[in-house]
PDB file of C-alpha atoms in Angstrom:
ATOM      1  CA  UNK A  19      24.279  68.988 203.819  1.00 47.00           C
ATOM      2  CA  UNK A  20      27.159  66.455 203.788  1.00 49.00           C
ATOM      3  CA  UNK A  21      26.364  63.075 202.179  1.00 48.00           C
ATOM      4  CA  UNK A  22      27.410  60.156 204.168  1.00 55.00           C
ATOM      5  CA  UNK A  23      29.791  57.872 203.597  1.00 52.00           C
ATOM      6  CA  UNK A  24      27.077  54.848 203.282  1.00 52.00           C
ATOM      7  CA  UNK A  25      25.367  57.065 200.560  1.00 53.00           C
ATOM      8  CA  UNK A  26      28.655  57.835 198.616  1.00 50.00           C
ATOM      9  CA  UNK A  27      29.076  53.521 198.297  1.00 51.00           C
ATOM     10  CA  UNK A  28      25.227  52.955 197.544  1.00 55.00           C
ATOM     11  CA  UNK A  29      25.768  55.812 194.486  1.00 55.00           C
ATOM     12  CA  UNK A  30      28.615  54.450 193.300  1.00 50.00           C
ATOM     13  CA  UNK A  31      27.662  50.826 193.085  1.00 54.00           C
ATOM     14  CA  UNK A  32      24.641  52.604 191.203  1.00 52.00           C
ATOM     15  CA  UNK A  33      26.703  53.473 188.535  1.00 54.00           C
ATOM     16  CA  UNK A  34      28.738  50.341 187.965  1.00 52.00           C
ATOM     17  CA  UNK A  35      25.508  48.613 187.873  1.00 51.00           C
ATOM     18  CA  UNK A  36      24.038  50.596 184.914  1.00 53.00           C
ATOM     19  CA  UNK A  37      27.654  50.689 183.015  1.00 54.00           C
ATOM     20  CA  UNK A  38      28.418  46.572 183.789  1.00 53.00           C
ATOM     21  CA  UNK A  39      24.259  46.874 181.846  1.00 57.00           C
ATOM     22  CA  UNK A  40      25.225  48.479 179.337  1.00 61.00           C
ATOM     23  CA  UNK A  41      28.331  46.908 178.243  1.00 75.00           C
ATOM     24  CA  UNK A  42      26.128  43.772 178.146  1.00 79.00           C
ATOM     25  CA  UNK A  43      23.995  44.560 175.895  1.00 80.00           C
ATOM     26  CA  UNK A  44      26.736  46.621 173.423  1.00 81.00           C
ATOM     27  CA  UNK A  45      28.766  43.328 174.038  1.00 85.00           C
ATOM     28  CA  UNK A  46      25.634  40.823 173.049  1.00 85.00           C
ATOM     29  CA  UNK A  47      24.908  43.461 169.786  1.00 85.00           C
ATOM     30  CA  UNK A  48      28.727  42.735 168.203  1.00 88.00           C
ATOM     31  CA  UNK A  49      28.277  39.151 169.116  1.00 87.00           C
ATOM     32  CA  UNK A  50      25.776  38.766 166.971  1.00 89.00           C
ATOM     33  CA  UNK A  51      27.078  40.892 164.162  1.00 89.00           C
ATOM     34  CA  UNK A  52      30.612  38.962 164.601  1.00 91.00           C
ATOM     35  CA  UNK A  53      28.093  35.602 164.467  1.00 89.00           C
ATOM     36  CA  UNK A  54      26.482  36.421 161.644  1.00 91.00           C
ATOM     37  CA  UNK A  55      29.971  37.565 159.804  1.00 92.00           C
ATOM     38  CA  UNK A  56      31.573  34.509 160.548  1.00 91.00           C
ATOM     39  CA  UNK A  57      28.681  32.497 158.849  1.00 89.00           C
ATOM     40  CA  UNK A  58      28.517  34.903 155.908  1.00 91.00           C
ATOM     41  CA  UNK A  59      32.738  34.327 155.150  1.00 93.00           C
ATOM     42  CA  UNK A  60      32.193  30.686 155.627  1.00 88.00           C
ATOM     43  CA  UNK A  61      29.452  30.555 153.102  1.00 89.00           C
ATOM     44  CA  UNK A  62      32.004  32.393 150.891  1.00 92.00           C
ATOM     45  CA  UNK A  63      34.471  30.445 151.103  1.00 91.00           C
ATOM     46  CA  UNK A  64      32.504  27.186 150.466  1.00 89.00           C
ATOM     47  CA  UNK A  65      30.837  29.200 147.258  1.00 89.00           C
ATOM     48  CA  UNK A  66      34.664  30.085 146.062  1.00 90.00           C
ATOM     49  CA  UNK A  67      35.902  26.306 146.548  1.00 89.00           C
ATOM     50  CA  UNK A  68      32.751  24.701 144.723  1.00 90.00           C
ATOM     51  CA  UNK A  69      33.843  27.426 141.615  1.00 91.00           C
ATOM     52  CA  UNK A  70      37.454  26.364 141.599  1.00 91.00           C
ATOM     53  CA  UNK A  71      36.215  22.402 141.531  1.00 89.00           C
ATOM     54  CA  UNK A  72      33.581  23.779 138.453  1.00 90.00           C
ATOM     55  CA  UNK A  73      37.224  25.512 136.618  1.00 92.00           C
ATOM     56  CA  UNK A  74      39.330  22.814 137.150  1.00 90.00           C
ATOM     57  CA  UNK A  75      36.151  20.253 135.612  1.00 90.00           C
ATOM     58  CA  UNK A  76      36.064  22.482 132.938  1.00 93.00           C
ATOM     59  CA  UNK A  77      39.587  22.491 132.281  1.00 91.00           C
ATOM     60  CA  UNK A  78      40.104  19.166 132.393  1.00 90.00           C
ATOM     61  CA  UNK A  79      37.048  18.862 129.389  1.00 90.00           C
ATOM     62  CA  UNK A  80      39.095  21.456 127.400  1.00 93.00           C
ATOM     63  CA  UNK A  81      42.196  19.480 127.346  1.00 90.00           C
ATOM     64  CA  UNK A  82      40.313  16.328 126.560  1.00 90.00           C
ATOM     65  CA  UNK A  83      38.590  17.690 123.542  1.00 91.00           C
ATOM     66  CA  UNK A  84      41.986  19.649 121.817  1.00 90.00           C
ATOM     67  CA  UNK A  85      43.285  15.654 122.204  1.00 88.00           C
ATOM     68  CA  UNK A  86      40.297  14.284 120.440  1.00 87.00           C
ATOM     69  CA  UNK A  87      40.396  17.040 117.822  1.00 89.00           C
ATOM     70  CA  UNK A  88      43.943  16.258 117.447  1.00 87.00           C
ATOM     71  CA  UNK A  89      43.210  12.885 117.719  1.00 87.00           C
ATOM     72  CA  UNK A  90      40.578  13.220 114.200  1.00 89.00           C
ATOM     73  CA  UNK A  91      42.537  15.417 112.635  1.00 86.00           C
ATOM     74  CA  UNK A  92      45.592  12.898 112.122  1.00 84.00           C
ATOM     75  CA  UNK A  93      43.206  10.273 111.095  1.00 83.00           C
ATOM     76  CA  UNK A  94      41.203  12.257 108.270  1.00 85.00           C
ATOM     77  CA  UNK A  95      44.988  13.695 107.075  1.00 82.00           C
ATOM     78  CA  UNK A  96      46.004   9.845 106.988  1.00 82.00           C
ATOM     79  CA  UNK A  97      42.657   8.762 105.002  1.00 81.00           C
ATOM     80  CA  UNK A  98      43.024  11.877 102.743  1.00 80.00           C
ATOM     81  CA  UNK A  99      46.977  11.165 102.408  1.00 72.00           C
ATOM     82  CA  UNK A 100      47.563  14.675 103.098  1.00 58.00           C
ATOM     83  CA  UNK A 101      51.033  15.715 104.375  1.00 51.00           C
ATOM     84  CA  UNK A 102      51.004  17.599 107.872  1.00 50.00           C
ATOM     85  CA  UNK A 103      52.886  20.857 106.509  1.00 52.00           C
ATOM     86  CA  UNK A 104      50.082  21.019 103.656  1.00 50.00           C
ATOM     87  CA  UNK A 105      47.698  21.502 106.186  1.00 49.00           C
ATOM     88  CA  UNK A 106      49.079  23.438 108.377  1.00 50.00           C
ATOM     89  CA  UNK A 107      49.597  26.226 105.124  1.00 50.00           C
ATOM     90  CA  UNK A 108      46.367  25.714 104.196  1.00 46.00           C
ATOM     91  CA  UNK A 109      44.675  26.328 107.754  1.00 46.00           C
ATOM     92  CA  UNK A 110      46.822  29.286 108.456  1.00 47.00           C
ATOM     93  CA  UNK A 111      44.543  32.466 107.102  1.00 45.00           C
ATOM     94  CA  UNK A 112      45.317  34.859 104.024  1.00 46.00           C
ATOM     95  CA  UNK A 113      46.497  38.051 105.817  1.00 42.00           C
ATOM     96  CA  UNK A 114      46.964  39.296 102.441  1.00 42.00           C
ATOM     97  CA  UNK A 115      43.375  39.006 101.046  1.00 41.00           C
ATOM     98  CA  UNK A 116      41.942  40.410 104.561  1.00 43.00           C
ATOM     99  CA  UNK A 117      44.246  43.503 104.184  1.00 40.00           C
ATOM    100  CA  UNK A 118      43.416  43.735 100.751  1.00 40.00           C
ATOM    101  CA  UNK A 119      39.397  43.583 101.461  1.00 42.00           C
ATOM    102  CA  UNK A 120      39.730  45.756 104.034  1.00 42.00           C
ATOM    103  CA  UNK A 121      40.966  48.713 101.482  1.00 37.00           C
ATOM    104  CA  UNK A 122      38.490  48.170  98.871  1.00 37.00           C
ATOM    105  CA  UNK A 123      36.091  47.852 101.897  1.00 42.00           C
ATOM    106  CA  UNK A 124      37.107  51.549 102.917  1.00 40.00           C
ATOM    107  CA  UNK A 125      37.488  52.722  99.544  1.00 41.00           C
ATOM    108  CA  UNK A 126      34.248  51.793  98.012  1.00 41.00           C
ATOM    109  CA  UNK A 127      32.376  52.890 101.075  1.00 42.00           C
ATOM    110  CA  UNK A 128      30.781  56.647 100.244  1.00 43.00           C
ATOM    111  CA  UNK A 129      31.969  59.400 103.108  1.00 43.00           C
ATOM    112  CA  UNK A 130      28.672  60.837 104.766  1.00 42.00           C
ATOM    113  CA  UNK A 131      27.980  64.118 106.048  1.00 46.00           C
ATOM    114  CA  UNK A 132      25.205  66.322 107.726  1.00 46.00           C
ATOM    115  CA  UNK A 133      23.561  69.243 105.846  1.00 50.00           C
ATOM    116  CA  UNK A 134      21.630  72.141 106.968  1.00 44.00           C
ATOM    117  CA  UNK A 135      18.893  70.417 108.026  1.00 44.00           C
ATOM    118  CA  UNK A 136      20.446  67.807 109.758  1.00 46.00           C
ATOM    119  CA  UNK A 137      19.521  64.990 106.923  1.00 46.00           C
ATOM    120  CA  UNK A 138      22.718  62.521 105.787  1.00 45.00           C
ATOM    121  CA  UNK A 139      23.986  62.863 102.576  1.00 47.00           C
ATOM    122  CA  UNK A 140      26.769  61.129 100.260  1.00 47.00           C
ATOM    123  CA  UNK A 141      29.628  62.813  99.287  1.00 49.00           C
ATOM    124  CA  UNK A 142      29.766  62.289  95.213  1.00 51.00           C
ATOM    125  CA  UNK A 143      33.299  62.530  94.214  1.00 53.00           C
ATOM    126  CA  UNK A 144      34.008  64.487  90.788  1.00 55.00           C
ATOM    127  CA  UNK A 145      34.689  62.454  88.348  1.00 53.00           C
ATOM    128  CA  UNK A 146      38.695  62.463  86.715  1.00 51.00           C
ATOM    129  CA  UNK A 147      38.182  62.986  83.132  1.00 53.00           C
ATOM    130  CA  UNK A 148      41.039  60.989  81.896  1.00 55.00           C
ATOM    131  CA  UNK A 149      43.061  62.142  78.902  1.00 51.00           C
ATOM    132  CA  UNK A 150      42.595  60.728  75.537  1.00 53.00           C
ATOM    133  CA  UNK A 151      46.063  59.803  73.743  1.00 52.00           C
ATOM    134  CA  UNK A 152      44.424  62.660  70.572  1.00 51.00           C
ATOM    135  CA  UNK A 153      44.476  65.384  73.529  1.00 53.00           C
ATOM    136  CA  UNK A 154      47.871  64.051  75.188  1.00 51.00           C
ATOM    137  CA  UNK A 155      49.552  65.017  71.732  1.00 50.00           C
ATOM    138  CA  UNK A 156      47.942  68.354  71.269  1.00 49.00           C
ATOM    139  CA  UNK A 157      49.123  68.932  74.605  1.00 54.00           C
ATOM    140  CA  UNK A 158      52.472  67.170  73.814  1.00 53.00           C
ATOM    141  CA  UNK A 159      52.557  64.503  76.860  1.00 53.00           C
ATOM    142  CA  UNK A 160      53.975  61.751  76.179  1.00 52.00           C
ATOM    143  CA  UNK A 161      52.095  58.595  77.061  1.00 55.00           C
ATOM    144  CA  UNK A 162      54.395  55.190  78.043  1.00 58.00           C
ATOM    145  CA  UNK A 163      52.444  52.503  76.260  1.00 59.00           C
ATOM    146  CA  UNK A 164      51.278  49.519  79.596  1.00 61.00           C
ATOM    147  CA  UNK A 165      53.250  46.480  79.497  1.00 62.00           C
ATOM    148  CA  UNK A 166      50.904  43.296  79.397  1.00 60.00           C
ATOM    149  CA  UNK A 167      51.303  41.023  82.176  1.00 60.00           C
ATOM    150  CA  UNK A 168      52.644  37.670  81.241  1.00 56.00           C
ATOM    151  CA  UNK A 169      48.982  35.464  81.564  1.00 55.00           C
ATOM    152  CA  UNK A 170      49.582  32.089  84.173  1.00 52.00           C
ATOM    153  CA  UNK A 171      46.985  29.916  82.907  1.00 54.00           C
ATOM    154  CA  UNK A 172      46.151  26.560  85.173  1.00 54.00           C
ATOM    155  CA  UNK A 173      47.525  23.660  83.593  1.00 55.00           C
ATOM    156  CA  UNK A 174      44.519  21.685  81.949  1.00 63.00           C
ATOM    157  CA  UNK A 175      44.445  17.756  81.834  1.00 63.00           C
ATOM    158  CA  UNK A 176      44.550  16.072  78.131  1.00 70.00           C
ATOM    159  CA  UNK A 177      41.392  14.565  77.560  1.00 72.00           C
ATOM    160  CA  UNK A 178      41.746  11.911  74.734  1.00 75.00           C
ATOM    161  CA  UNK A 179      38.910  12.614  71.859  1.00 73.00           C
ATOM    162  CA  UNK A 180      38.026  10.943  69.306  1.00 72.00           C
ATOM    163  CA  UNK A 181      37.287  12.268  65.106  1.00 70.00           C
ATOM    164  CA  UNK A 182      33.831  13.112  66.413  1.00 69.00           C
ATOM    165  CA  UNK A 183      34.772  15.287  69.447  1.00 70.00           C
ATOM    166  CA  UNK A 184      33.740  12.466  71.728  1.00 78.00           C
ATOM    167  CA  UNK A 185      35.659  11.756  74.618  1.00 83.00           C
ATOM    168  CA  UNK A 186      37.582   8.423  75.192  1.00 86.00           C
ATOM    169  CA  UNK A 187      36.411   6.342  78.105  1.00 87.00           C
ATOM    170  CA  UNK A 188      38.057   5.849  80.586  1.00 89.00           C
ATOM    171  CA  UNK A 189      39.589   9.505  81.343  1.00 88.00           C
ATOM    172  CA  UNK A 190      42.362   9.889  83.537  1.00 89.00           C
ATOM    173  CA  UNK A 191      41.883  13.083  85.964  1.00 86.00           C
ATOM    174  CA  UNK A 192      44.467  12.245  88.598  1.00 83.00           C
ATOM    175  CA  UNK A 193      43.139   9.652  91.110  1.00 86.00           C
ATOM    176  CA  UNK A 194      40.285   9.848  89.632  1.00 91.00           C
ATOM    177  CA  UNK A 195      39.129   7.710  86.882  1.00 93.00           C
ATOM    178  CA  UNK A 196      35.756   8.372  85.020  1.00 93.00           C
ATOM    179  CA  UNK A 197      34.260   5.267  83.083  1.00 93.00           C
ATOM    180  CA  UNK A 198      30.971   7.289  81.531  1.00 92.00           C
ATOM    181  CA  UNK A 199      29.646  10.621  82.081  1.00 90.00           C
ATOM    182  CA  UNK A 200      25.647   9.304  82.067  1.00 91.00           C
ATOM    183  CA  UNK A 201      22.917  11.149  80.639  1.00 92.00           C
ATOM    184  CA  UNK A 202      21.351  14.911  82.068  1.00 90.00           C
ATOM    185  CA  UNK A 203      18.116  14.677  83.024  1.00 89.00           C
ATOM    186  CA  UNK A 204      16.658  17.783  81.971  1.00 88.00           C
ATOM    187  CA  UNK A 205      12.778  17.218  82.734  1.00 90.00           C
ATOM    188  CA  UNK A 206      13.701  15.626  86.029  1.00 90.00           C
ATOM    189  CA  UNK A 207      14.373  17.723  88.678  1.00 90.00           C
ATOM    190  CA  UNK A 208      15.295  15.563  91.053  1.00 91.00           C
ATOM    191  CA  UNK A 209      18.423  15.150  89.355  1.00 92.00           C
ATOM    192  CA  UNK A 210      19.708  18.177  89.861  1.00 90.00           C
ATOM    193  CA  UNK A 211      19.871  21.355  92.683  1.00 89.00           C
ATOM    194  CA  UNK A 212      21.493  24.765  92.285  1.00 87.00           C
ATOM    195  CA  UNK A 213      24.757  23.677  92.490  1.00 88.00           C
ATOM    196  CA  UNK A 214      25.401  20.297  91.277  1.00 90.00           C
ATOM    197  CA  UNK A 215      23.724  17.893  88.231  1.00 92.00           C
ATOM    198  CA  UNK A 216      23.442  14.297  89.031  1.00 93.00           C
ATOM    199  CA  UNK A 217      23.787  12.532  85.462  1.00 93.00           C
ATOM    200  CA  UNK A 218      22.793   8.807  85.382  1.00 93.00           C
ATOM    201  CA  UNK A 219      24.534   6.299  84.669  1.00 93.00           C
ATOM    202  CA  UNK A 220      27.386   8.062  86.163  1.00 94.00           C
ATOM    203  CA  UNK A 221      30.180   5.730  86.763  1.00 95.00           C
ATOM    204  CA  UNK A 222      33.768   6.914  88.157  1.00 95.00           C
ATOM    205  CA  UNK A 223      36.706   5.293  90.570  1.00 95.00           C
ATOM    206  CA  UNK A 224      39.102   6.452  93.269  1.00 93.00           C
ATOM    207  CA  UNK A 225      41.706   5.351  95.492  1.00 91.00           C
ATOM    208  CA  UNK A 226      40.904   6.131  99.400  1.00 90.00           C
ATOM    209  CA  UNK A 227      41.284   4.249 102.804  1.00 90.00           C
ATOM    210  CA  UNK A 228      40.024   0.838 103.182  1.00 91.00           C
ATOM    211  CA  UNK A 229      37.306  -0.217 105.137  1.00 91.00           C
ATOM    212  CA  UNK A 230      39.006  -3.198 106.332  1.00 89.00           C
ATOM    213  CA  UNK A 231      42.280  -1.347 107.147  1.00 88.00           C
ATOM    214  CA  UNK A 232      42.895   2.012 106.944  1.00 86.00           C
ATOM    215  CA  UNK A 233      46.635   1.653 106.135  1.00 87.00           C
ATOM    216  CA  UNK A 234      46.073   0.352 103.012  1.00 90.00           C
ATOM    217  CA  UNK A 235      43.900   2.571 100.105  1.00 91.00           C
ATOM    218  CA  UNK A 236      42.005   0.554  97.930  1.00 93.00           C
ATOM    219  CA  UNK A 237      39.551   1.323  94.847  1.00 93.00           C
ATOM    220  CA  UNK A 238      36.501   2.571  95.358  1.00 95.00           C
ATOM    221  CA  UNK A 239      33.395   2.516  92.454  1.00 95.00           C
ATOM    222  CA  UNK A 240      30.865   5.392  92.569  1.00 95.00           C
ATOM    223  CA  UNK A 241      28.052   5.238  90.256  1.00 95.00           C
ATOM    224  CA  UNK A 242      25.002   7.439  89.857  1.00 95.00           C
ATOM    225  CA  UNK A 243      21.951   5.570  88.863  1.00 94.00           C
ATOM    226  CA  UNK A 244      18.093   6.019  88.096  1.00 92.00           C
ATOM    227  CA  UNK A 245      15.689   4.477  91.001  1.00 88.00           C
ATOM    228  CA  UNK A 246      12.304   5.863  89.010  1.00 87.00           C
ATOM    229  CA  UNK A 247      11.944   8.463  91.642  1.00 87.00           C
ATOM    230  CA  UNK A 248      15.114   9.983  92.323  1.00 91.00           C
ATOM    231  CA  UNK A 249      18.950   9.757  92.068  1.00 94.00           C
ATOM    232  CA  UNK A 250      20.484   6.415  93.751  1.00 94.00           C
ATOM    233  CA  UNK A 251      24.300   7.299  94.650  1.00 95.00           C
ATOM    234  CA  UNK A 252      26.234   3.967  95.377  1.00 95.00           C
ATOM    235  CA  UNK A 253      29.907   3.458  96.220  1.00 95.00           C
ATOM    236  CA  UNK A 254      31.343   0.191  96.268  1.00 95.00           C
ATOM    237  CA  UNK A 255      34.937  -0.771  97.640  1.00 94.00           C
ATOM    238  CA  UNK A 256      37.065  -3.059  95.694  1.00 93.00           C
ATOM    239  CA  UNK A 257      37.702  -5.260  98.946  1.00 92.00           C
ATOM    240  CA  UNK A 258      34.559  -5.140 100.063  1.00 91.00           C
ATOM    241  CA  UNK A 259      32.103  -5.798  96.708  1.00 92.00           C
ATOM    242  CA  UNK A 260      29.127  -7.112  98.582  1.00 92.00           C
ATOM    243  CA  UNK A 261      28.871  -4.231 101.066  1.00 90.00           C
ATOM    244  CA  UNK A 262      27.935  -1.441  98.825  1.00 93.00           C
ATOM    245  CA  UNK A 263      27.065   1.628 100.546  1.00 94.00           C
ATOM    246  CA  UNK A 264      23.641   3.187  99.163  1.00 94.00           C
ATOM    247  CA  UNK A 265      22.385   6.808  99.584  1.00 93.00           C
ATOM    248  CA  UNK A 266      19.885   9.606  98.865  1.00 91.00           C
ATOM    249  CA  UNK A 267      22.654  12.139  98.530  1.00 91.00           C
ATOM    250  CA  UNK A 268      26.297  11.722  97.478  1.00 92.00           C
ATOM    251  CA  UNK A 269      27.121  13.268 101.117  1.00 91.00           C
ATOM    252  CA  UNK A 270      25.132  10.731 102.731  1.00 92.00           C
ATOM    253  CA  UNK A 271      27.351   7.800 101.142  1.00 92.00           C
ATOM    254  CA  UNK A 272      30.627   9.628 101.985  1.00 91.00           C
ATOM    255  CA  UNK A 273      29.153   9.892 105.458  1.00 91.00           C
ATOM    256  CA  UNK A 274      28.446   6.017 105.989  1.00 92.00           C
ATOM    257  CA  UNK A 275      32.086   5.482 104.414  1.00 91.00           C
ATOM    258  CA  UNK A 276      33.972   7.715 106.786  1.00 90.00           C
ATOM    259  CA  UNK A 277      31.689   5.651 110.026  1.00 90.00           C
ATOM    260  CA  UNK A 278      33.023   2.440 108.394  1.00 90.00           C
ATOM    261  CA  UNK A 279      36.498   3.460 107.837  1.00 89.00           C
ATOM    262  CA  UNK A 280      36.508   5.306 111.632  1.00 88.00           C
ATOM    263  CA  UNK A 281      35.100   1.865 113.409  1.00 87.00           C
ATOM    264  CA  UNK A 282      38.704   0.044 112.236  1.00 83.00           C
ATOM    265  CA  UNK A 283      40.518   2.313 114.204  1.00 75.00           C
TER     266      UNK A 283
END
């Protein structure tokens, strides 16, 4: 049979009609993939710029508070009187004690090993019997006597006595001046914690900052006395005599003198 030419058109406008259908709907499928895409990116890219605003916030803090530290540190180097190259050599660390640790760390430290039954056990080195200088002659070694190293003993300040081995008031220890050494309570324990004793009736001076200008240093009194519970500390400036600063603790007095001293800046 021979197909018409009507039925050859109809058949092929058959065919563009299913592939023109199914370019639609491959065409509507990527849409909404390229749709969906586009809105994830954009969400990135909003997520990425609200993180580079968060860095450059937190750099911005960073920078502020190395100023402020550097800011303190000058101050508390100016109220101590403390030169800046002694500071910076005594904040720089010891590499020599940290190597030095280190070894005796890794020498003192027993090697370990397995047994049989898979249990640890320590190594015990033999002990070096050491030669007595009686068996060194028999043997006829001679033994090099050890030189004795020179002793550097810390210079010690001159405390003026008197006949009865009684210290003479007031003793000079550098800047610091000590008018009486008070009495140890020894059934009070208040008076005292692991570290420290808190005598009373206590009574020594110093030169530090002044309250009233920190340029100038001035003489400050700090005395230890007995409030019939527990330790007063008290430190009174030489400029300031009727603004004594009173504490619990002799941190808590150094605390209110550094506020003071900090509020003249």
């Amino acid at each position: 049979m021979e197909v018409s030419s009507k039925d050859k058109i109809s058949s092929f406008q058959l065919n563009g009609i299913r592939s023109v259908g199914i370019d639609a709907s491959t065409n509507e499928r990527y849409r909404v993939k390229c749709k969906k895409l586009k809105k994830m990116i954009k969400g990135i890219v909003y997520e990425n710029a609200a993180l580079c605003d968060e860095v450059t916030q937190v750099q911005e803090k960073i920078l502020i508070a190395k100023e402020d530290r550097r800011f303190l540190l000058k101050k508390l180097m100016l109220c101590l009187g403390i030169k800046e190259g002694a500071m910076q050599g005594s904040l720089q660390p010891n590499s020599g004690l940290t190597a030095s640790s280190q070894v005796l760390t890794a020498s003192s430290t027993p090697s370990l090993s397995h047994n049989d039954s898979g249990d640890l056990k320590t190594k015990k080195k033999n002990p070096v019997k050491k030669k007595t200088t009686k068996d060194a002659c028999e043997d006829g070694i001679k033994i090099k006597p050890k030189k004795k190293k020179p002793t550097t003993d810390r210079p010690q300040a001159q405390v003026p006595s008197s006949s009865a081995a009684q210290p003479i008031f007031p003793v000079l220890l550098g800047d610091l001046t000590v008018y009486c050494l008070g009495e140890i309570k020894f059934d009070r324990p208040e008076f005292q914690t692991e570290s420290f004793v808190y005598p009373a009736g206590y009574c020594s001076s110093r030169s530090y900052a002044s309250m009233k200008n920190p340029h100038v240093r001035t003489s400050y009194t700090c005395t230890v006395t007995d409030d019939g519970k527990a330790p007063k500390f008290q430190i009174i400036a030489e400029d300031l005599p009727d603004h004594p600063l009173v504490g619990t603790t002799p941190s808590e007095c150094h605390n209110q003198l550094l506020m003071a001293i900090n509020k003249t800046w």
